[in-house]
Amino acid sequence: MRKSRQAPFSWLFRIRARYLVVMSATAYIVLGTALPQRLLDSPILAPFARLCAAAAPLMAILMLLPLPGALWRTWRERHLVRKLRSVDALRAMNWQQLEILMRRIFESQGYNAERVGGDGADGGVDIVLRRKGFRVLVQCKQWKTRQVAVGVVRELLGVISLEGADGGIVATCGVFTKDAREFARRANITLLDGMAILALAEGVRLAPVGRAGHFTSAEPEDRRACPLCGGQLVRRFAKSGARRGSAFLGCASFPTCKGTRTL
């Protein structure tokens, strides 16, 4: 797990907008009504009750101070998902944007997704998924040109065992090596490459497989394998010819391999 290096109380400015509203309303009700009603019967505590009632509106307003920032973050995060239309756009993201994107995608699939750790791009578990008592650890690898090797998957498997989690997911802008895919299949760890992330952002559902807590993309794996070399395919756009501007699947090893599939 990452070590947080953030300033004290910085967590207050990362709370979701809906939680801020709930906290504000709760503070107003507790300080303005519930607490005074219990304390007014006591002559000793009655002044404190009146002080709580007077402070209730101010406390409610203070709770809402981070609300504009929270609403801005919510809009920015939703816009991040909406504007994603290609693997190239995905690879143009920085590591923070990739983590935010994945958290939003998992939330849209019905999971409680929490970004963990600090703001440093230093690896480790980036997102924890929870649903129905199961916990899944997610690593996001923002590598634009590299293939994610088997070592990353082995590392995640070790963290899953150490943390007692129910499964794991590795998400990357790029692609995975053949060894990484084979090891992940044996370890029951889900790998999401750029194409899979793009499909999820466009509404493809994550389907549970095997033991609860393990997931896979609903897209058949053979549709994402290069017909010439068996490698992974990525979404590309034709730059010339009659199909100029249209999307297709091209081999990640291009120009070494020129295998394609239609969408």
GROMACS .gro file of C-alpha atoms in nm:
model
  263
    1MET     CA    1   0.000   0.000   0.000
    2ARG     CA    2   0.112   0.358  -0.054
    3LYS     CA    3   0.212   0.579   0.234
    4SER     CA    4   0.008   0.895   0.248
    5ARG     CA    5   0.206   1.221   0.250
    6GLN     CA    6  -0.088   1.455   0.260
    7ALA     CA    7  -0.142   1.743   0.500
    8PRO     CA    8  -0.370   1.705   0.804
    9PHE     CA    9  -0.740   1.750   0.727
   10SER     CA   10  -0.675   1.732   0.350
   11TRP     CA   11  -0.919   1.439   0.351
   12LEU     CA   12  -1.198   1.691   0.414
   13PHE     CA   13  -1.143   1.837   0.068
   14ARG     CA   14  -1.166   1.495  -0.099
   15ILE     CA   15  -1.508   1.401   0.039
   16ARG     CA   16  -1.781   1.349  -0.222
   17ALA     CA   17  -2.042   1.620  -0.259
   18ARG     CA   18  -2.331   1.401  -0.144
   19TYR     CA   19  -2.147   1.311   0.177
   20LEU     CA   20  -2.078   1.677   0.251
   21VAL     CA   21  -2.449   1.756   0.221
   22VAL     CA   22  -2.536   1.465   0.453
   23MET     CA   23  -2.271   1.574   0.706
   24SER     CA   24  -2.397   1.932   0.699
   25ALA     CA   25  -2.760   1.830   0.750
   26THR     CA   26  -2.663   1.590   1.029
   27ALA     CA   27  -2.461   1.856   1.210
   28TYR     CA   28  -2.752   2.100   1.186
   29ILE     CA   29  -3.007   1.851   1.320
   30VAL     CA   30  -2.787   1.718   1.600
   31LEU     CA   31  -2.661   2.056   1.722
   32GLY     CA   32  -2.977   2.252   1.651
   33THR     CA   33  -3.246   2.011   1.767
   34ALA     CA   34  -3.149   1.669   1.902
   35LEU     CA   35  -2.876   1.773   2.147
   36PRO     CA   36  -3.053   2.083   2.288
   37GLN     CA   37  -3.371   1.884   2.354
   38ARG     CA   38  -3.175   1.641   2.571
   39LEU     CA   39  -2.979   1.910   2.755
   40LEU     CA   40  -3.248   2.171   2.822
   41ASP     CA   41  -3.397   1.963   3.103
   42SER     CA   42  -3.079   2.009   3.304
   43PRO     CA   43  -3.030   2.355   3.463
   44ILE     CA   44  -2.655   2.306   3.453
   45LEU     CA   45  -2.639   2.207   3.085
   46ALA     CA   46  -2.910   2.443   2.956
   47PRO     CA   47  -2.660   2.719   2.861
   48PHE     CA   48  -2.459   2.463   2.666
   49ALA     CA   49  -2.778   2.354   2.489
   50ARG     CA   50  -2.848   2.712   2.380
   51LEU     CA   51  -2.488   2.747   2.262
   52CYS     CA   52  -2.522   2.431   2.050
   53ALA     CA   53  -2.845   2.560   1.894
   54ALA     CA   54  -2.679   2.891   1.809
   55ALA     CA   55  -2.375   2.718   1.660
   56ALA     CA   56  -2.575   2.474   1.446
   57PRO     CA   57  -2.615   2.701   1.137
   58LEU     CA   58  -2.249   2.801   1.146
   59MET     CA   59  -2.134   2.439   1.173
   60ALA     CA   60  -2.362   2.340   0.884
   61ILE     CA   61  -2.215   2.616   0.668
   62LEU     CA   62  -1.858   2.519   0.759
   63MET     CA   63  -1.931   2.162   0.651
   64LEU     CA   64  -2.036   2.292   0.310
   65LEU     CA   65  -1.723   2.500   0.246
   66PRO     CA   66  -1.555   2.220   0.041
   67LEU     CA   67  -1.878   2.164  -0.158
   68PRO     CA   68  -1.783   2.377  -0.466
   69GLY     CA   69  -1.456   2.186  -0.498
   70ALA     CA   70  -1.635   1.855  -0.458
   71LEU     CA   71  -1.888   1.945  -0.729
   72TRP     CA   72  -1.602   2.049  -0.960
   73ARG     CA   73  -1.420   1.720  -0.902
   74THR     CA   74  -1.739   1.524  -0.972
   75TRP     CA   75  -1.794   1.708  -1.302
   76ARG     CA   76  -1.428   1.667  -1.401
   77GLU     CA   77  -1.431   1.295  -1.326
   78ARG     CA   78  -1.750   1.235  -1.523
   79HIS     CA   79  -1.609   1.438  -1.812
   80LEU     CA   80  -1.297   1.221  -1.800
   81VAL     CA   81  -1.508   0.912  -1.873
   82ARG     CA   82  -1.730   1.081  -2.133
   83LYS     CA   83  -1.442   1.214  -2.342
   84LEU     CA   84  -1.264   0.876  -2.358
   85ARG     CA   85  -1.307   0.758  -2.716
   86SER     CA   86  -0.981   0.583  -2.805
   87VAL     CA   87  -0.684   0.402  -2.660
   88ASP     CA   88  -0.470   0.700  -2.765
   89ALA     CA   89  -0.680   0.924  -2.538
   90LEU     CA   90  -0.639   0.669  -2.260
   91ARG     CA   91  -0.262   0.665  -2.300
   92ALA     CA   92  -0.253   1.044  -2.291
   93MET     CA   93  -0.380   1.038  -1.932
   94ASN     CA   94  -0.148   1.076  -1.637
   95TRP     CA   95  -0.144   0.822  -1.353
   96GLN     CA   96  -0.393   1.017  -1.141
   97GLN     CA   97  -0.642   1.046  -1.426
   98LEU     CA   98  -0.614   0.673  -1.495
   99GLU     CA   99  -0.689   0.589  -1.131
  100ILE     CA  100  -0.984   0.829  -1.124
  101LEU     CA  101  -1.114   0.685  -1.450
  102MET     CA  102  -1.095   0.328  -1.319
  103ARG     CA  103  -1.264   0.423  -0.993
  104ARG     CA  104  -1.552   0.584  -1.183
  105ILE     CA  105  -1.583   0.282  -1.413
  106PHE     CA  106  -1.597   0.039  -1.120
  107GLU     CA  107  -1.854   0.258  -0.943
  108SER     CA  108  -2.069   0.256  -1.255
  109GLN     CA  109  -2.059  -0.124  -1.236
  110GLY     CA  110  -2.205  -0.117  -0.884
  111TYR     CA  111  -1.891  -0.152  -0.673
  112ASN     CA  112  -1.777   0.060  -0.382
  113ALA     CA  113  -1.443   0.180  -0.519
  114GLU     CA  114  -1.194   0.363  -0.298
  115ARG     CA  115  -0.866   0.517  -0.411
  116VAL     CA  116  -0.605   0.444  -0.145
  117GLY     CA  117  -0.267   0.588  -0.052
  118GLY     CA  118  -0.111   0.923  -0.125
  119ASP     CA  119  -0.060   1.123  -0.440
  120GLY     CA  120   0.280   0.981  -0.537
  121ALA     CA  121   0.319   0.778  -0.855
  122ASP     CA  122   0.492   0.499  -0.666
  123GLY     CA  123   0.303   0.181  -0.745
  124GLY     CA  124   0.123  -0.047  -0.502
  125VAL     CA  125  -0.249  -0.103  -0.472
  126ASP     CA  126  -0.435   0.196  -0.611
  127ILE     CA  127  -0.805   0.107  -0.571
  128VAL     CA  128  -0.993  -0.123  -0.335
  129LEU     CA  129  -1.325  -0.263  -0.457
  130ARG     CA  130  -1.591  -0.383  -0.213
  131ARG     CA  131  -1.928  -0.543  -0.272
  132LYS     CA  132  -2.131  -0.802  -0.080
  133GLY     CA  133  -1.851  -0.868   0.167
  134PHE     CA  134  -1.581  -0.925  -0.095
  135ARG     CA  135  -1.269  -0.714  -0.138
  136VAL     CA  136  -1.070  -0.685  -0.461
  137LEU     CA  137  -0.736  -0.503  -0.500
  138VAL     CA  138  -0.667  -0.304  -0.816
  139GLN     CA  139  -0.331  -0.193  -0.954
  140CYS     CA  140  -0.323   0.073  -1.227
  141LYS     CA  141  -0.016   0.083  -1.452
  142GLN     CA  142   0.004   0.398  -1.660
  143TRP     CA  143   0.266   0.272  -1.908
  144LYS     CA  144   0.214   0.423  -2.250
  145THR     CA  145   0.466   0.224  -2.452
  146ARG     CA  146   0.571  -0.066  -2.231
  147GLN     CA  147   0.413  -0.406  -2.201
  148VAL     CA  148   0.320  -0.505  -1.847
  149ALA     CA  149   0.529  -0.810  -1.760
  150VAL     CA  150   0.447  -1.111  -1.543
  151GLY     CA  151   0.636  -0.963  -1.245
  152VAL     CA  152   0.359  -0.708  -1.189
  153VAL     CA  153   0.097  -0.982  -1.174
  154ARG     CA  154   0.309  -1.190  -0.935
  155GLU     CA  155   0.351  -0.886  -0.712
  156LEU     CA  156  -0.024  -0.832  -0.697
  157LEU     CA  157  -0.083  -1.199  -0.616
  158GLY     CA  158   0.153  -1.163  -0.320
  159VAL     CA  159  -0.031  -0.854  -0.194
  160ILE     CA  160  -0.366  -1.034  -0.232
  161SER     CA  161  -0.238  -1.320  -0.016
  162LEU     CA  162  -0.085  -1.084   0.241
  163GLU     CA  163  -0.395  -0.867   0.269
  164GLY     CA  164  -0.639  -1.159   0.264
  165ALA     CA  165  -0.827  -1.008  -0.030
  166ASP     CA  166  -1.068  -1.203  -0.251
  167GLY     CA  167  -0.917  -1.114  -0.587
  168GLY     CA  168  -0.715  -0.871  -0.793
  169ILE     CA  169  -0.721  -0.665  -1.112
  170VAL     CA  170  -0.435  -0.506  -1.305
  171ALA     CA  171  -0.538  -0.223  -1.539
  172THR     CA  172  -0.303  -0.062  -1.789
  173CYS     CA  173  -0.314   0.181  -2.079
  174GLY     CA  174  -0.094  -0.056  -2.278
  175VAL     CA  175  -0.084  -0.433  -2.316
  176PHE     CA  176   0.030  -0.738  -2.121
  177THR     CA  177   0.297  -0.987  -2.220
  178LYS     CA  178   0.198  -1.343  -2.302
  179ASP     CA  179   0.360  -1.469  -1.980
  180ALA     CA  180   0.162  -1.215  -1.776
  181ARG     CA  181  -0.166  -1.328  -1.934
  182GLU     CA  182  -0.091  -1.694  -1.876
  183PHE     CA  183   0.012  -1.638  -1.513
  184ALA     CA  184  -0.296  -1.421  -1.446
  185ARG     CA  185  -0.520  -1.694  -1.587
  186ARG     CA  186  -0.373  -1.951  -1.348
  187ALA     CA  187  -0.383  -1.709  -1.053
  188ASN     CA  188  -0.742  -1.601  -1.132
  189ILE     CA  189  -0.637  -1.236  -1.159
  190THR     CA  190  -0.812  -1.014  -1.410
  191LEU     CA  191  -0.607  -0.814  -1.661
  192LEU     CA  192  -0.760  -0.506  -1.820
  193ASP     CA  193  -0.561  -0.366  -2.111
  194GLY     CA  194  -0.638  -0.047  -2.301
  195MET     CA  195  -0.903  -0.210  -2.517
  196ALA     CA  196  -1.081  -0.365  -2.219
  197ILE     CA  197  -1.081  -0.034  -2.029
  198LEU     CA  198  -1.223   0.143  -2.333
  199ALA     CA  199  -1.498  -0.120  -2.365
  200LEU     CA  200  -1.589  -0.080  -1.997
  201ALA     CA  201  -1.603   0.298  -2.033
  202GLU     CA  202  -1.844   0.249  -2.324
  203GLY     CA  203  -2.080   0.039  -2.110
  204VAL     CA  204  -1.959  -0.321  -2.136
  205ARG     CA  205  -2.038  -0.492  -1.807
  206LEU     CA  206  -1.789  -0.670  -1.582
  207ALA     CA  207  -1.903  -1.027  -1.534
  208PRO     CA  208  -1.814  -1.230  -1.220
  209VAL     CA  209  -1.624  -1.549  -1.295
  210GLY     CA  210  -1.520  -1.835  -1.067
  211ARG     CA  211  -1.506  -1.738  -0.702
  212ALA     CA  212  -1.693  -1.417  -0.617
  213GLY     CA  213  -1.457  -1.126  -0.621
  214HIS     CA  214  -1.286  -1.223  -0.948
  215PHE     CA  215  -1.393  -1.044  -1.264
  216THR     CA  216  -1.341  -1.048  -1.637
  217SER     CA  217  -1.445  -0.838  -1.929
  218ALA     CA  218  -1.759  -0.965  -2.101
  219GLU     CA  219  -1.582  -0.947  -2.437
  220PRO     CA  220  -1.472  -1.294  -2.567
  221GLU     CA  221  -1.094  -1.327  -2.543
  222ASP     CA  222  -1.054  -1.470  -2.893
  223ARG     CA  223  -1.200  -1.149  -3.036
  224ARG     CA  224  -0.907  -0.959  -2.889
  225ALA     CA  225  -0.633  -1.191  -3.015
  226CYS     CA  226  -0.436  -1.104  -3.326
  227PRO     CA  227  -0.525  -1.348  -3.608
  228LEU     CA  228  -0.162  -1.357  -3.726
  229CYS     CA  229   0.054  -1.376  -3.411
  230GLY     CA  230  -0.197  -1.436  -3.132
  231GLY     CA  231  -0.090  -1.115  -2.955
  232GLN     CA  232  -0.316  -0.847  -2.817
  233LEU     CA  233  -0.515  -0.605  -3.029
  234VAL     CA  234  -0.563  -0.235  -2.968
  235ARG     CA  235  -0.815   0.004  -3.116
  236ARG     CA  236  -0.682   0.210  -3.406
  237PHE     CA  237  -0.831   0.443  -3.666
  238ALA     CA  238  -0.779   0.422  -4.039
  239LYS     CA  239  -0.579   0.722  -4.164
  240SER     CA  240  -0.642   0.673  -4.535
  241GLY     CA  241  -0.848   0.481  -4.786
  242ALA     CA  242  -1.222   0.425  -4.813
  243ARG     CA  243  -1.252   0.357  -4.436
  244ARG     CA  244  -1.059   0.665  -4.330
  245GLY     CA  245  -1.152   0.769  -3.975
  246SER     CA  246  -1.324   0.438  -3.894
  247ALA     CA  247  -1.208   0.227  -3.598
  248PHE     CA  248  -1.058  -0.121  -3.622
  249LEU     CA  249  -0.849  -0.355  -3.408
  250GLY     CA  250  -0.480  -0.368  -3.493
  251CYS     CA  251  -0.198  -0.575  -3.349
  252ALA     CA  252  -0.011  -0.410  -3.061
  253SER     CA  253   0.314  -0.526  -3.223
  254PHE     CA  254   0.259  -0.313  -3.536
  255PRO     CA  255   0.457  -0.259  -3.760
  256THR     CA  256   0.625  -0.593  -3.685
  257CYS     CA  257   0.288  -0.763  -3.716
  258LYS     CA  258   0.007  -0.619  -3.930
  259GLY     CA  259  -0.281  -0.838  -3.809
  260THR     CA  260  -0.620  -0.666  -3.782
  261ARG     CA  261  -0.980  -0.738  -3.695
  262THR     CA  262  -1.291  -0.538  -3.776
  263LEU     CA  263  -1.512  -0.391  -3.504
   0.00000   0.00000   0.00000
